[in-house]
Amino acid sequence: MPRVPFHYIDLRTFCYETEDEKRVEEALRTFLPDEFDVDRVESTGHHGDRIIVFSARVERANDVRHVLAKIRDLPDFETLLDELDQRVTDNTEFFLRLDKQAAFKGEARRGGGLTLRAKVEAYPAKKEAAVENARDALLGDE
């Protein structure tokens, strides 16, 4: 299997008081391998409301491949590839926002509610190299 040029992928979402926390965690799990550990931290919002932060860090190559396969399911995947230059920072980080409601239904769509942040391997650590590595990884076995 080819090497995966990501150090890690972080996924994170917030569960607000008006949301069902099991459903929000399930939405996050749409992008994770089965039985993957999800961290849960309870916090308080500005107005005293409860906020739960669900997050997971994916580091093992096979788990990273699993997340990337889910990203390939995006209906506008080709557009995402065209935007990589804007989605990879000078610090070789790749950012993507995903639709939490669609994720709860098991679908991958861009939107709001879920944040994906990935550290792209690049030697030397330059944006241009990171964009190409991210493109190659996202294209996978095509």
Short mmCIF file of C-alpha atoms in Angstrom, two decimals:
data_model
loop_
_atom_site.label_atom_id
_atom_site.label_comp_id
_atom_site.label_asym_id
_atom_site.label_seq_id
_atom_site.Cartn_x
_atom_site.Cartn_y
_atom_site.Cartn_z
CA MET A 1 0.00 0.00 0.00
CA PRO A 2 1.29 3.48 -0.77
CA ARG A 3 2.45 5.76 2.00
CA VAL A 4 -0.07 8.32 3.31
CA PRO A 5 1.45 11.82 3.48
CA PHE A 6 -0.46 13.01 6.57
CA HIS A 7 0.97 13.17 10.08
CA TYR A 8 -2.58 13.16 11.47
CA ILE A 9 -6.18 14.20 10.82
CA ASP A 10 -8.18 15.93 13.55
CA LEU A 11 -11.97 15.89 13.41
CA ARG A 12 -14.04 18.05 15.76
CA THR A 13 -17.62 19.09 16.31
CA PHE A 14 -19.65 20.85 18.98
CA CYS A 15 -22.87 19.61 20.54
CA TYR A 16 -25.04 22.46 21.73
CA GLU A 17 -27.70 22.19 24.40
CA THR A 18 -30.45 21.97 21.79
CA GLU A 19 -28.81 18.95 20.12
CA ASP A 20 -28.82 15.27 21.02
CA GLU A 21 -25.26 14.34 21.95
CA LYS A 22 -25.55 10.74 20.71
CA ARG A 23 -26.61 12.02 17.28
CA VAL A 24 -23.79 14.56 17.17
CA GLU A 25 -21.21 11.92 18.10
CA GLU A 26 -22.71 9.62 15.47
CA ALA A 27 -22.28 12.38 12.87
CA LEU A 28 -18.58 12.66 13.74
CA ARG A 29 -18.22 8.86 13.56
CA THR A 30 -19.42 8.94 9.93
CA PHE A 31 -15.84 9.87 9.00
CA LEU A 32 -14.08 7.52 11.44
CA PRO A 33 -13.24 3.82 11.32
CA ASP A 34 -15.48 1.52 13.39
CA GLU A 35 -14.87 1.51 17.15
CA PHE A 36 -12.57 4.55 16.94
CA ASP A 37 -12.10 6.46 20.21
CA VAL A 38 -13.83 9.83 20.37
CA ASP A 39 -12.87 12.34 23.05
CA ARG A 40 -15.69 14.14 24.85
CA VAL A 41 -15.11 17.38 26.77
CA GLU A 42 -17.88 19.31 28.46
CA SER A 43 -17.67 23.08 28.41
CA THR A 44 -19.85 26.10 29.12
CA GLY A 45 -20.87 28.67 26.56
CA HIS A 46 -20.87 32.46 27.00
CA HIS A 47 -24.44 32.43 28.33
CA GLY A 48 -23.92 29.47 30.67
CA ASP A 49 -25.24 26.88 28.24
CA ARG A 50 -23.66 23.44 28.06
CA ILE A 51 -21.45 22.67 25.07
CA ILE A 52 -19.86 19.28 24.47
CA VAL A 53 -16.82 19.10 22.21
CA PHE A 54 -16.37 15.79 20.41
CA SER A 55 -13.00 15.22 18.77
CA ALA A 56 -10.80 12.49 17.37
CA ARG A 57 -7.22 12.40 16.13
CA VAL A 58 -6.50 9.87 13.39
CA GLU A 59 -2.82 8.97 13.09
CA ARG A 60 -2.47 5.37 11.87
CA ALA A 61 -2.09 5.08 8.08
CA ASN A 62 -5.06 2.73 7.58
CA ASP A 63 -7.30 4.99 9.68
CA VAL A 64 -6.15 8.04 7.68
CA ARG A 65 -6.99 6.15 4.48
CA HIS A 66 -10.47 5.48 5.87
CA VAL A 67 -11.09 9.21 6.48
CA LEU A 68 -9.73 10.10 3.03
CA ALA A 69 -12.04 7.55 1.41
CA LYS A 70 -14.99 9.31 3.07
CA ILE A 71 -13.75 12.67 1.74
CA ARG A 72 -13.63 11.19 -1.77
CA ASP A 73 -17.41 10.61 -1.44
CA LEU A 74 -18.05 14.37 -1.45
CA PRO A 75 -20.40 15.28 -4.32
CA ASP A 76 -18.13 18.21 -5.18
CA PHE A 77 -14.84 16.34 -4.73
CA GLU A 78 -13.40 17.73 -7.99
CA THR A 79 -14.09 21.28 -6.77
CA LEU A 80 -12.30 20.46 -3.52
CA LEU A 81 -9.23 19.36 -5.50
CA ASP A 82 -9.34 22.64 -7.43
CA GLU A 83 -9.41 24.56 -4.12
CA LEU A 84 -6.47 22.79 -2.45
CA ASP A 85 -4.21 25.81 -2.84
CA GLN A 86 -6.65 27.80 -0.68
CA ARG A 87 -7.26 24.94 1.77
CA VAL A 88 -3.60 24.21 2.59
CA THR A 89 -1.81 26.78 4.74
CA ASP A 90 1.82 27.90 4.71
CA ASN A 91 2.20 25.66 7.79
CA THR A 92 1.21 22.64 5.63
CA GLU A 93 -2.20 22.21 7.28
CA PHE A 94 -5.27 21.20 5.30
CA PHE A 95 -8.68 22.48 6.45
CA LEU A 96 -12.17 21.39 5.46
CA ARG A 97 -15.63 22.01 6.91
CA LEU A 98 -18.20 19.26 6.66
CA ASP A 99 -21.98 19.27 7.03
CA LYS A 100 -22.92 17.86 10.45
CA GLN A 101 -26.56 17.16 9.50
CA ALA A 102 -25.57 15.26 6.36
CA ALA A 103 -22.95 13.35 8.36
CA PHE A 104 -25.63 12.22 10.80
CA LYS A 105 -27.40 10.67 7.81
CA GLY A 106 -24.15 8.92 6.85
CA GLU A 107 -23.42 11.27 3.94
CA ALA A 108 -20.28 13.27 3.21
CA ARG A 109 -21.03 16.85 2.21
CA ARG A 110 -19.26 20.13 2.67
CA GLY A 111 -20.96 22.61 4.95
CA GLY A 112 -20.85 23.56 8.60
CA GLY A 113 -20.70 21.83 11.92
CA LEU A 114 -17.73 19.45 11.54
CA THR A 115 -14.16 20.62 11.16
CA LEU A 116 -11.37 18.56 9.61
CA ARG A 117 -7.79 19.71 10.10
CA ALA A 118 -4.92 17.62 8.79
CA LYS A 119 -1.17 18.09 9.00
CA VAL A 120 0.28 17.31 5.59
CA GLU A 121 3.77 15.83 5.34
CA ALA A 122 6.01 17.88 3.08
CA TYR A 123 9.78 17.82 2.77
CA PRO A 124 10.80 20.57 2.64
CA ALA A 125 7.86 21.94 4.63
CA LYS A 126 6.58 24.24 1.90
CA LYS A 127 2.99 24.94 0.94
CA GLU A 128 3.49 23.88 -2.69
CA ALA A 129 4.82 20.46 -1.69
CA ALA A 130 2.00 20.04 0.85
CA VAL A 131 -0.65 20.87 -1.77
CA GLU A 132 0.75 18.23 -4.12
CA ASN A 133 1.00 15.63 -1.34
CA ALA A 134 -2.56 16.36 -0.22
CA ARG A 135 -3.78 16.07 -3.83
CA ASP A 136 -2.00 12.72 -4.29
CA ALA A 137 -3.41 11.38 -1.01
CA LEU A 138 -6.94 12.55 -1.77
CA LEU A 139 -6.85 10.99 -5.22
CA GLY A 140 -5.76 7.72 -3.60
CA ASP A 141 -5.81 4.68 -5.87
CA GLU A 142 -7.41 6.39 -8.85
#
